[in-house]
Coordinates of N, CA and C and ligand atoms in Angstrom, one line a residue:
M247 N 75.8 111.0 107.5 CA 76.3 110.6 105.8 C 77.0 110.3 105.8
I248 N 77.9 111.0 105.4 CA 79.7 110.6 105.2 C 79.7 109.0 105.5
K249 N 79.2 108.7 107.3 CA 79.8 108.0 107.9 C 79.5 107.1 107.4
E250 N 78.2 106.6 106.8 CA 77.7 106.2 106.0 C 78.2 105.5 105.3
Q251 N 78.5 106.6 103.9 CA 79.0 106.0 102.7 C 80.4 105.4 103.4
I252 N 81.1 106.3 104.0 CA 82.5 105.0 103.8 C 82.5 104.2 104.4
R253 N 81.5 103.8 105.7 CA 81.2 102.3 106.0 C 81.0 101.2 104.4
D254 N 80.0 101.5 103.8 CA 79.5 101.4 103.1 C 81.0 100.5 102.3
R255 N 81.6 101.8 101.5 CA 82.6 101.7 101.3 C 83.8 100.1 100.8
I256 N 84.3 100.7 102.4 CA 84.9 100.0 103.4 C 84.4 98.4 103.1
F257 N 83.2 98.4 103.6 CA 82.4 97.1 103.8 C 82.7 96.0 102.7
K258 N 82.1 96.9 101.6 CA 82.3 96.5 100.1 C 83.7 95.5 99.5
E259 N 84.7 96.9 99.7 CA 86.2 96.5 100.2 C 86.6 95.2 101.0
L260 N 86.5 95.5 102.2 CA 87.2 94.9 103.0 C 86.6 94.0 103.8
I261 N 85.1 94.2 104.7 CA 84.5 93.7 105.5 C 85.1 93.4 106.7
D262 N 85.5 94.4 107.8 CA 86.5 94.0 108.6 C 85.9 94.6 109.9
E263 N 85.1 94.6 110.7 CA 84.8 94.6 111.9 C 85.8 96.4 112.8
N264 N 87.0 95.4 112.6 CA 87.8 96.4 112.9 C 88.3 97.8 112.4
V265 N 88.2 97.3 111.2 CA 87.9 98.7 110.5 C 87.1 99.3 110.4
I266 N 85.5 99.3 110.9 CA 85.0 100.4 110.8 C 84.5 100.9 111.8
D267 N 85.5 100.0 112.9 CA 85.1 100.5 114.7 C 86.0 102.1 114.3
L268 N 87.3 101.5 114.0 CA 88.4 102.6 114.3 C 87.7 103.8 113.1
F269 N 87.2 103.5 112.1 CA 86.4 104.9 111.2 C 85.6 105.4 112.4
Q270 N 84.3 104.8 112.3 CA 83.3 105.1 113.6 C 83.7 106.4 114.4
R271 N 84.6 105.2 115.3 CA 85.3 106.0 116.9 C 85.8 107.4 116.6
N272 N 86.7 107.4 115.3 CA 87.9 108.3 115.1 C 87.3 109.4 114.1
M273 N 85.7 109.5 113.9 CA 85.5 110.3 112.7 C 86.2 111.7 113.0
M274 N 86.3 112.4 113.2 CA 86.6 113.9 113.7 C 87.7 113.7 113.8
P275 N 88.6 113.3 114.8 CA 89.9 113.1 114.6 C 90.9 112.9 113.3
I276 N 90.1 111.5 112.5 CA 90.4 111.2 111.4 C 90.5 112.8 110.4
N277 N 88.8 113.0 109.7 CA 89.1 114.2 109.2 C 90.1 115.4 109.7
E278 N 90.6 115.5 111.0 CA 91.5 116.9 111.4 C 92.9 116.5 110.7
L279 N 92.9 115.1 110.7 CA 94.6 114.5 110.7 C 94.4 114.3 109.1
M280 N 93.8 114.5 108.6 CA 93.4 114.5 106.8 C 93.4 115.6 106.1
S281 N 93.0 116.7 107.3 CA 93.0 118.2 106.8 C 94.6 118.2 106.7
Y282 N 95.2 118.1 108.1 CA 96.8 118.4 108.2 C 97.6 118.0 107.1
Y283 N 97.4 116.5 106.6 CA 98.1 116.0 105.1 C 97.6 116.9 103.8
R284 N 96.4 117.0 104.1 CA 95.8 118.3 102.8 C 96.9 119.6 102.7
C285 N 97.3 119.8 104.2 CA 97.9 121.5 104.5 C 99.8 120.9 104.0
A286 N 99.8 120.1 104.4 CA 101.5 119.8 103.9 C 101.5 119.5 102.7
I287 N 100.8 118.8 101.9 CA 100.4 118.8 100.4 C 100.7 120.2 100.2
M288 N 99.7 120.9 100.7 CA 99.8 122.5 100.0 C 101.4 123.1 99.9
E289 N 102.5 123.3 101.2 CA 103.0 123.3 101.6 C 104.5 122.7 100.8
V290 N 104.3 121.8 100.4 CA 105.5 121.3 99.6 C 105.3 121.6 97.9
E291 N 103.8 121.2 98.0 CA 103.7 121.7 96.4 C 104.3 122.9 95.9
T292 N 103.7 124.1 96.9 CA 104.4 125.4 96.6 C 105.5 125.9 96.6
K293 N 106.4 124.8 97.3 CA 107.8 125.0 97.3 C 108.3 124.6 96.2
F294 N 107.9 123.3 95.4 CA 108.4 122.9 94.2 C 107.7 124.4 92.8
K295 N 106.7 124.7 93.2 CA 106.3 125.8 92.1 C 107.0 126.6 92.5
V296 N 107.5 127.4 93.0 CA 108.5 128.8 94.3 C 110.2 128.2 93.4
L297 N 110.3 127.0 93.2 CA 111.6 126.8 92.4 C 111.4 126.8 90.7
N298 N 110.3 126.1 90.6 CA 110.5 125.8 88.7 C 110.4 127.8 88.8
E299 N 109.7 128.4 89.6 CA 109.4 129.9 89.1 C 110.8 130.3 88.8
Q300 N 111.8 130.5 90.0 CA 113.2 130.8 90.3 C 114.0 130.3 88.8
F301 N 113.7 129.1 88.9 CA 114.5 128.4 87.4 C 114.5 129.0 85.8
S302 N 112.4 129.5 86.2 CA 112.2 129.7 85.0 C 113.0 131.3 84.4
L303 N 113.1 131.9 85.3 CA 114.0 133.5 85.6 C 115.3 133.4 85.1
Q304 N 115.8 132.6 86.4 CA 117.2 132.0 86.3 C 118.3 131.6 84.9
Y305 N 117.2 130.8 84.6 CA 118.0 130.2 83.6 C 117.1 129.8 82.4
D306 N 115.8 130.3 82.0 CA 115.6 130.5 81.3 C 114.7 129.2 80.8
R307 N 114.5 128.2 81.9 CA 113.8 126.7 81.7 C 113.1 126.5 82.9
N308 N 111.7 125.7 82.2 CA 111.6 125.1 83.6 C 111.4 123.6 84.1
P309 N 112.1 123.0 85.4 CA 112.7 121.6 85.4 C 111.1 120.9 85.4
I310 N 110.6 121.5 85.9 CA 109.1 121.0 86.2 C 108.0 120.6 84.7
E311 N 107.6 119.7 84.9 CA 106.7 119.4 84.0 C 105.2 119.8 84.6
T312 N 104.6 119.0 85.4 CA 103.5 119.0 85.9 C 103.7 118.2 87.5
I313 N 102.8 118.6 88.3 CA 102.8 118.3 89.7 C 101.4 117.7 90.0
K314 N 101.2 116.3 90.7 CA 100.3 115.8 90.8 C 100.0 115.3 92.7
T315 N 99.3 115.8 92.9 CA 99.4 115.6 94.3 C 97.6 114.8 94.8
R316 N 98.1 113.7 96.0 CA 96.8 113.4 96.0 C 97.1 112.4 97.5
L317 N 95.9 112.4 98.0 CA 95.8 112.1 100.1 C 95.1 110.3 99.5
K318 N 96.3 109.5 100.4 CA 95.5 108.2 100.4 C 94.4 108.0 100.8
S319 N 93.3 107.0 100.3 CA 92.2 107.2 100.3 C 91.5 105.7 101.4
P320 N 90.8 106.1 102.2 CA 90.6 105.5 103.7 C 91.1 103.9 103.3
E321 N 90.2 103.3 102.0 CA 90.8 102.0 101.5 C 92.2 101.9 101.6
G322 N 92.9 102.3 100.7 CA 94.2 102.6 100.4 C 94.8 102.8 102.0
I323 N 94.3 103.4 103.2 CA 95.4 103.5 104.2 C 95.0 101.5 104.9
V324 N 93.8 101.3 104.8 CA 93.2 99.9 105.6 C 94.4 99.0 105.1
K325 N 94.2 99.3 103.6 CA 95.0 97.9 103.1 C 96.5 97.6 103.4
K326 N 97.2 99.4 103.7 CA 98.3 99.3 104.1 C 98.2 99.0 105.8
I327 N 97.2 98.8 106.6 CA 97.6 98.7 108.1 C 97.5 97.3 108.4
K328 N 96.4 96.9 107.0 CA 96.6 95.2 107.1 C 97.9 94.6 106.3
R329 N 98.6 95.3 105.7 CA 100.1 94.9 104.8 C 100.9 94.8 105.9
K330 N 100.9 95.9 106.6 CA 102.3 96.0 107.3 C 101.8 95.7 108.9
D331 N 100.5 95.1 109.2 CA 100.3 94.1 110.6 C 100.4 95.4 111.6
L332 N 99.3 96.3 111.1 CA 99.8 97.9 112.3 C 98.4 97.5 113.0
S333 N 98.3 98.3 114.3 CA 97.1 97.9 115.1 C 96.8 99.6 114.6
F334 N 95.1 99.2 114.8 CA 94.4 100.3 114.3 C 93.7 101.1 115.4
S335 N 94.9 102.0 115.1 CA 94.9 103.7 115.9 C 95.6 104.6 114.9
L336 N 95.2 105.9 115.5 CA 95.3 106.6 114.4 C 96.7 107.0 115.1
Q337 N 97.7 107.1 115.8 CA 98.7 107.2 116.3 C 99.2 105.9 115.6
S338 N 99.0 105.1 115.3 CA 99.9 104.1 114.5 C 100.0 104.2 113.2
I339 N 98.5 104.8 112.7 CA 98.3 105.4 111.4 C 99.8 106.7 110.8
E340 N 99.7 107.5 111.5 CA 100.3 108.6 111.9 C 101.9 108.0 111.7
E341 N 102.7 107.6 112.9 CA 103.5 107.4 112.9 C 104.2 106.1 111.8
N342 N 103.4 105.3 111.1 CA 104.0 104.3 110.6 C 103.6 104.2 109.0
I343 N 102.5 105.1 108.6 CA 102.1 105.4 107.4 C 102.7 106.6 106.7
N344 N 103.7 106.0 105.6 CA 104.4 107.6 105.3 C 104.3 108.4 104.4
D345 N 102.9 107.6 103.3 CA 102.5 108.3 101.9 C 101.2 108.4 102.1
I346 N 100.9 108.9 103.2 CA 99.5 109.8 103.4 C 99.3 110.3 102.4
A347 N 100.3 111.6 102.3 CA 100.2 113.0 101.5 C 101.6 112.7 100.5
G348 N 101.0 112.6 99.1 CA 101.6 112.4 98.3 C 101.6 113.8 97.0
I349 N 102.8 113.4 96.6 CA 103.3 114.7 95.5 C 104.4 113.9 94.4
R350 N 103.9 114.2 93.5 CA 104.8 113.4 92.4 C 105.1 114.9 92.2
V351 N 106.2 114.4 91.6 CA 106.8 115.7 90.3 C 107.7 115.4 89.2
I352 N 107.2 115.5 88.3 CA 107.3 114.9 86.7 C 108.1 116.2 86.2
C353 N 109.5 115.6 85.8 CA 110.5 116.7 85.6 C 110.8 116.2 83.5
S354 N 111.3 116.9 83.0 CA 111.8 116.8 82.1 C 112.8 116.1 81.8
F355 N 113.9 116.3 82.5 CA 115.1 115.4 82.2 C 115.7 115.0 83.2
P356 N 116.3 113.3 83.7 CA 116.7 112.9 85.2 C 117.4 113.2 86.0
E357 N 118.6 114.5 85.0 CA 119.1 115.9 86.3 C 118.5 116.4 87.1
D358 N 117.1 117.0 86.3 CA 116.3 117.9 87.2 C 116.4 117.1 88.4
I359 N 115.7 115.7 88.5 CA 115.1 115.4 89.5 C 116.0 115.4 90.8
Y360 N 117.3 115.2 90.6 CA 118.5 115.4 91.6 C 118.7 116.5 91.7
L361 N 118.8 117.3 91.0 CA 118.8 118.7 91.0 C 117.6 119.8 92.0
L362 N 116.1 119.5 91.6 CA 114.7 119.5 92.5 C 114.9 118.9 93.8
A363 N 115.6 117.5 93.5 CA 115.7 116.9 95.6 C 116.3 117.8 96.2
E364 N 117.9 117.8 95.8 CA 118.9 119.0 96.2 C 118.1 120.2 96.8
C365 N 117.9 120.9 96.1 CA 117.3 122.5 96.6 C 115.9 121.9 97.8
L366 N 114.9 121.1 97.3 CA 114.0 120.8 98.7 C 114.9 120.4 99.9
L367 N 115.7 119.4 100.1 CA 116.2 118.9 101.2 C 117.1 120.0 101.7
K368 N 117.8 121.0 100.8 CA 118.6 122.5 101.5 C 117.5 122.9 102.1
Q369 N 116.4 123.1 102.1 CA 115.4 124.6 102.8 C 115.4 123.7 104.4
D370 N 115.6 124.9 105.1 CA 115.9 124.7 106.6 C 114.4 124.5 107.4
D371 N 113.5 124.2 106.7 CA 112.2 123.6 107.7 C 111.8 122.2 106.9
I372 N 112.8 121.7 106.0 CA 112.8 119.8 106.0 C 113.4 118.9 106.3
T373 N 112.7 118.1 106.5 CA 113.5 117.2 107.6 C 113.5 115.8 106.4
L374 N 114.4 115.4 105.7 CA 114.6 114.1 105.7 C 114.6 112.9 106.1
I375 N 113.5 111.5 105.8 CA 113.2 110.9 107.3 C 113.7 109.5 105.9
E376 N 113.5 109.7 105.1 CA 113.8 108.5 104.1 C 114.2 108.7 102.9
V377 N 115.0 108.2 101.9 CA 115.2 108.3 100.3 C 115.0 107.3 99.5
K378 N 114.4 106.4 98.7 CA 114.2 105.3 97.9 C 114.7 105.7 96.8
D379 N 115.9 105.5 96.4 CA 116.3 105.5 94.8 C 116.2 104.6 94.1
Y380 N 114.9 104.5 93.1 CA 114.7 103.7 92.6 C 114.8 103.4 91.1
I381 N 115.9 104.8 90.7 CA 116.2 105.1 89.6 C 117.8 104.8 89.4
K382 N 118.4 104.9 90.6 CA 119.9 104.2 90.0 C 119.7 103.1 90.6
N383 N 118.5 102.4 91.5 CA 118.5 101.0 91.7 C 116.9 100.7 91.4
P384 N 116.6 100.5 90.2 CA 115.2 100.1 89.4 C 114.3 98.5 90.5
K385 N 113.3 99.1 90.6 CA 112.8 98.1 91.4 C 112.5 96.9 90.1
E386 N 112.3 95.2 90.6 CA 112.2 94.6 89.7 C 111.5 94.6 88.5
S387 N 110.2 95.3 89.0 CA 109.1 95.6 87.7 C 109.9 96.6 86.4
G388 N 111.2 97.3 87.2 CA 111.3 98.1 85.8 C 111.0 99.2 86.6
Y389 N 110.2 99.7 87.7 CA 109.8 101.0 88.2 C 111.4 101.8 88.6
R390 N 110.7 103.2 88.0 CA 111.9 103.9 88.1 C 111.3 105.0 88.3
S391 N 111.9 106.3 89.8 CA 111.7 106.9 90.4 C 112.2 107.2 91.5
L392 N 112.5 108.1 91.9 CA 113.4 108.6 93.1 C 112.2 109.4 94.6
H393 N 112.3 108.7 95.4 CA 111.2 109.2 96.5 C 111.8 109.2 97.6
L394 N 111.1 110.7 98.4 CA 111.8 111.0 99.2 C 110.5 110.8 100.4
I395 N 110.7 110.6 101.7 CA 110.0 110.4 103.0 C 110.4 112.3 103.4
I396 N 109.9 112.8 103.5 CA 109.9 114.0 104.0 C 109.3 114.6 105.7
E397 N 109.4 115.3 106.5 CA 108.6 116.0 107.4 C 108.8 117.9 107.0
V398 N 107.2 117.9 107.2 CA 107.5 119.4 107.2 C 106.6 120.0 107.7
P399 N 106.7 121.5 108.7 CA 105.7 121.9 109.4 C 104.7 122.5 108.6
I400 N 103.4 122.3 109.3 CA 102.1 123.4 109.0 C 102.0 124.1 110.2
F401 N 101.5 125.3 110.3 CA 101.6 126.3 111.0 C 99.0 126.2 111.5
L402 N 99.3 126.3 112.8 CA 97.9 125.8 112.6 C 97.9 127.1 114.0
E403 N 96.0 127.1 114.2 CA 96.5 128.5 114.8 C 96.8 128.7 116.1
N404 N 97.3 127.2 116.6 CA 98.0 127.5 117.8 C 98.9 126.4 118.1
E405 N 99.7 125.6 117.0 CA 100.7 125.2 117.0 C 101.0 124.5 115.9
K406 N 102.7 124.4 115.8 CA 103.2 124.3 114.9 C 103.2 122.7 114.9
K407 N 102.6 121.7 113.6 CA 102.8 120.5 113.1 C 104.0 119.5 112.1
N408 N 104.4 118.6 112.5 CA 105.3 118.4 111.6 C 104.8 117.4 110.8
M409 N 104.3 117.3 109.3 CA 104.0 116.3 108.9 C 104.4 115.5 107.7
K410 N 104.0 114.3 107.4 CA 105.0 113.2 106.8 C 104.5 113.1 105.5
V411 N 105.4 113.4 104.2 CA 104.9 114.0 102.9 C 106.0 112.8 102.1
E412 N 105.1 112.4 101.3 CA 106.5 111.3 100.4 C 106.4 112.4 98.3
V413 N 107.2 112.2 98.8 CA 107.1 112.9 97.3 C 108.1 112.1 96.4
Q414 N 107.4 111.9 94.9 CA 107.9 110.8 93.5 C 108.7 111.7 93.1
L415 N 109.6 111.8 92.7 CA 110.3 112.5 91.4 C 110.5 111.8 90.1
R416 N 110.3 111.8 89.1 CA 110.4 111.3 88.1 C 109.9 112.0 86.8
T417 N 110.6 111.4 85.7 CA 110.7 112.2 84.5 C 109.3 111.8 83.8
I418 N 109.5 112.5 82.3 CA 107.6 112.1 81.8 C 107.6 110.8 81.7
A419 N 109.1 110.4 80.6 CA 109.0 109.0 80.4 C 109.0 107.7 81.4
M420 N 109.3 108.0 82.8 CA 109.0 107.3 84.2 C 107.9 106.9 84.7
D421 N 107.0 108.2 83.9 CA 105.6 108.0 84.8 C 104.9 108.4 83.6
F422 N 104.9 107.5 82.6 CA 104.3 107.1 81.0 C 104.5 105.6 81.6
W423 N 105.6 104.9 82.0 CA 105.5 103.7 82.0 C 105.0 103.6 83.6
A424 N 105.1 103.8 84.2 CA 104.4 104.0 85.0 C 102.7 103.9 85.2
S425 N 102.4 104.8 84.5 CA 101.0 104.9 84.3 C 100.2 103.8 83.8
L426 N 101.4 103.5 82.6 CA 100.9 102.2 82.0 C 100.8 100.8 82.5
E427 N 101.5 101.0 83.0 CA 102.1 99.6 84.1 C 100.9 99.2 85.4
H428 N 100.6 100.2 85.8 CA 99.7 100.2 87.0 C 98.4 100.0 86.5
K429 N 98.2 100.2 85.1 CA 96.3 99.6 84.5 C 96.8 98.2 84.4
L430 N 98.0 98.1 83.8 CA 98.2 96.6 83.2 C 98.2 95.9 84.0
R431 N 98.4 96.2 85.4 CA 99.1 95.0 86.6 C 97.7 94.7 87.3
Y432 N 96.4 95.3 87.2 CA 95.3 94.8 87.7 C 94.4 94.0 86.6
K433 N 94.9 93.5 85.2 CA 94.7 92.8 84.3 C 94.6 91.3 85.1
K434 N 93.9 90.7 85.6 CA 94.1 89.4 86.8 C 94.0 88.2 86.0
D435 N 93.5 88.0 84.6 CA 92.7 87.4 84.2 C 93.8 86.5 83.2
I436 N 95.0 86.8 83.0 CA 95.8 86.4 82.3 C 96.8 84.8 82.9
P437 N 97.0 83.8 82.5 CA 97.7 83.0 82.8 C 99.1 82.7 83.3
Q438 N 99.8 82.3 83.9 CA 100.7 82.6 84.9 C 101.6 82.8 83.9
E439 N 102.1 81.8 82.6 CA 103.0 81.8 81.9 C 103.3 83.0 81.3
E440 N 102.0 83.3 80.6 CA 101.9 85.0 79.9 C 101.9 86.2 80.5
A441 N 101.6 85.7 81.7 CA 102.1 87.1 82.6 C 103.5 87.3 82.7
E442 N 104.2 86.3 83.1 CA 105.5 86.6 83.4 C 106.5 86.8 82.0
L443 N 106.0 86.6 80.5 CA 106.3 86.8 79.7 C 106.3 88.2 79.3
L444 N 105.1 88.4 79.9 CA 104.5 90.2 79.9 C 105.3 91.2 81.0
A445 N 105.7 90.5 82.2 CA 106.5 91.3 82.8 C 107.7 91.5 82.4
K446 N 108.3 90.6 82.0 CA 110.0 90.4 81.1 C 110.1 91.6 80.7
E447 N 108.9 91.8 79.4 CA 108.4 92.5 78.3 C 108.3 94.2 78.9
L448 N 107.6 94.2 80.2 CA 107.5 95.4 80.6 C 108.7 95.9 81.3
V449 N 109.6 94.9 81.9 CA 110.8 95.0 82.2 C 112.1 96.1 81.1
E450 N 112.1 95.3 79.8 CA 112.4 95.7 78.5 C 112.1 97.0 78.1
C451 N 110.4 97.1 78.4 CA 110.2 98.4 77.8 C 110.7 99.6 78.9
A452 N 110.7 99.7 79.8 CA 111.2 100.7 81.0 C 113.0 101.0 80.9
N453 N 113.7 99.7 80.5 CA 115.0 100.2 80.0 C 114.8 101.0 78.9
I454 N 114.0 100.5 77.8 CA 114.3 101.5 76.3 C 113.8 102.7 77.0
S455 N 112.7 102.8 77.7 CA 112.3 104.4 78.6 C 113.8 104.8 79.0
A456 N 114.5 104.3 79.9 CA 115.5 105.1 80.8 C 116.7 105.1 79.3
D457 N 116.9 104.7 78.4 CA 117.9 104.9 77.8 C 117.4 106.2 77.1
L458 N 116.3 106.2 76.7 CA 115.5 107.6 75.6 C 116.0 108.5 76.9
D459 N 115.4 108.8 77.8 CA 115.9 109.4 79.1 C 117.5 110.1 78.9
N460 N 118.3 109.1 78.8 CA 119.0 109.3 78.8 C 119.9 110.3 77.4
R461 N 119.4 109.6 76.3 CA 119.7 110.4 74.9 C 118.9 111.5 75.0
M462 N 118.2 112.0 75.2 CA 117.2 112.8 75.6 C 118.3 113.9 76.0
E463 N 118.7 113.5 77.5 CA 119.5 114.5 78.3 C 121.1 115.1 77.7
Q464 N 121.3 113.5 76.9 CA 122.6 114.4 76.4 C 121.8 115.4 75.2
I465 N 121.4 115.2 74.1 CA 120.9 116.1 73.4 C 120.6 117.9 73.8
R466 N 120.1 117.8 75.1 CA 119.9 118.4 75.5 C 120.8 119.4 76.6
N467 N 121.7 118.5 77.0 CA 123.2 118.9 77.3 C 124.5 119.6 76.1
R468 N 124.0 119.0 74.9 CA 124.9 119.5 74.1 C 124.3 120.6 73.2
I469 N 123.2 120.8 73.2 CA 122.5 121.9 73.0 C 123.4 123.5 73.8
A470 N 123.0 122.7 75.6 CA 123.4 124.1 76.5 C 124.9 124.3 76.2
K471 N 125.4 123.2 75.7 CA 127.2 123.7 75.1 C 127.5 124.3 74.3
N472 N 126.7 124.0 72.8 CA 126.8 125.0 72.1 C 126.4 126.5 71.8
K473 N 125.5 126.8 73.2 CA 125.1 128.0 73.3 C 126.4 128.5 74.0
Ligands
0O2_24 P1 99.9 104.9 95.5 O1 98.6 105.0 95.2 O2 100.2 105.2 94.2 O3 100.3 105.7 96.7 P2 106.3 101.4 102.1 O4 106.1 100.5 103.3 O5 105.8 102.8 102.3 O6 108.0 102.1 102.9 P3 105.6 100.5 99.7 O7 104.6 101.2 100.4 O8 106.0 99.6 99.2 O9 106.8 100.8 101.4 O10 107.0 101.9 99.0 P4 107.5 102.3 97.2 O11 107.7 100.6 96.9 O12 108.8 102.3 98.1 O13 106.8 102.6 96.9 C1 105.0 102.9 96.5 C2 104.6 103.5 95.7 O14 105.4 103.6 94.3 C3 103.4 102.9 94.8 O15 102.4 104.0 95.4 C4 103.2 103.5 93.3 O16 102.8 105.1 93.3 C5 105.3 103.4 93.2 N1 105.7 102.1 92.8 C6 106.3 101.1 93.2 N2 106.6 100.2 92.7 C7 106.1 99.9 91.5 C8 105.8 99.4 90.3 O17 106.2 98.5 90.4 N3 104.8 99.7 89.4 C9 104.1 101.1 89.4 N4 103.5 101.6 88.5 N5 104.3 101.9 90.5 C10 105.2 101.6 91.2 P5 101.2 102.8 96.1 O18 100.9 101.8 97.4 O19 101.1 101.6 95.1 O20 100.1 103.3 95.7

């Protein structure tokens, strides 16, 4: 039943025999792999919750506003396989797609992002694979966030398995901008010229939002100094 549902969904999206084959032949291993990624998400989420708790005790403040987690959908995985021109195999998925397990940590202030990233990366079971600092180097769209690709071990019945997780750290303002921009990006029926003007407007909004983040942080620091 699940097999048929997945096949129908993929059919609607992509109508690609290779893809249907991959999922049909590997249903059990795919479920197993996805379950490992879910475990990895749990491990990393717990690490951030522990850090938040400790900061709350030690400094009487919570650096984390919200944590969101997501497992990449089969459609998302297939799109990425195609975009990166990868082979349709489980091994290739595991080796080349780094964001199947995703965790988004929304912080109050920009400084908290780097503080949390440092605390996470100091932990001796975490291996850093890649850093993409879209705060220091925003994307052309205006997008800002700190992305970390890490490896975390999960402990199964008879083995330890290292799983990749993408951690996106951003402020409330960065998240607000990214969420709205993501929704607007899918409005396709806009004339080219207008689309270019809107893209510029979105970059401007991202800059204003970054400025606001910095000013709020300065206010926080001035208050802390006066204490
Ligand atoms: P979802 O569902 O959000 O995860 P890679 O091949 O993996 O190294 P990739 O996929 O281009 O390269 O990675 P990148 O650009 O570093 O990060 C991709 C993710 O960052 C996106 O995930 C978004 O979550 C976010 N992102 C990157 N650029 C933008 C942007 O301009 N606007 C918004 N709103 N989000 C952005 P996905 O793949 O879109 O899916």
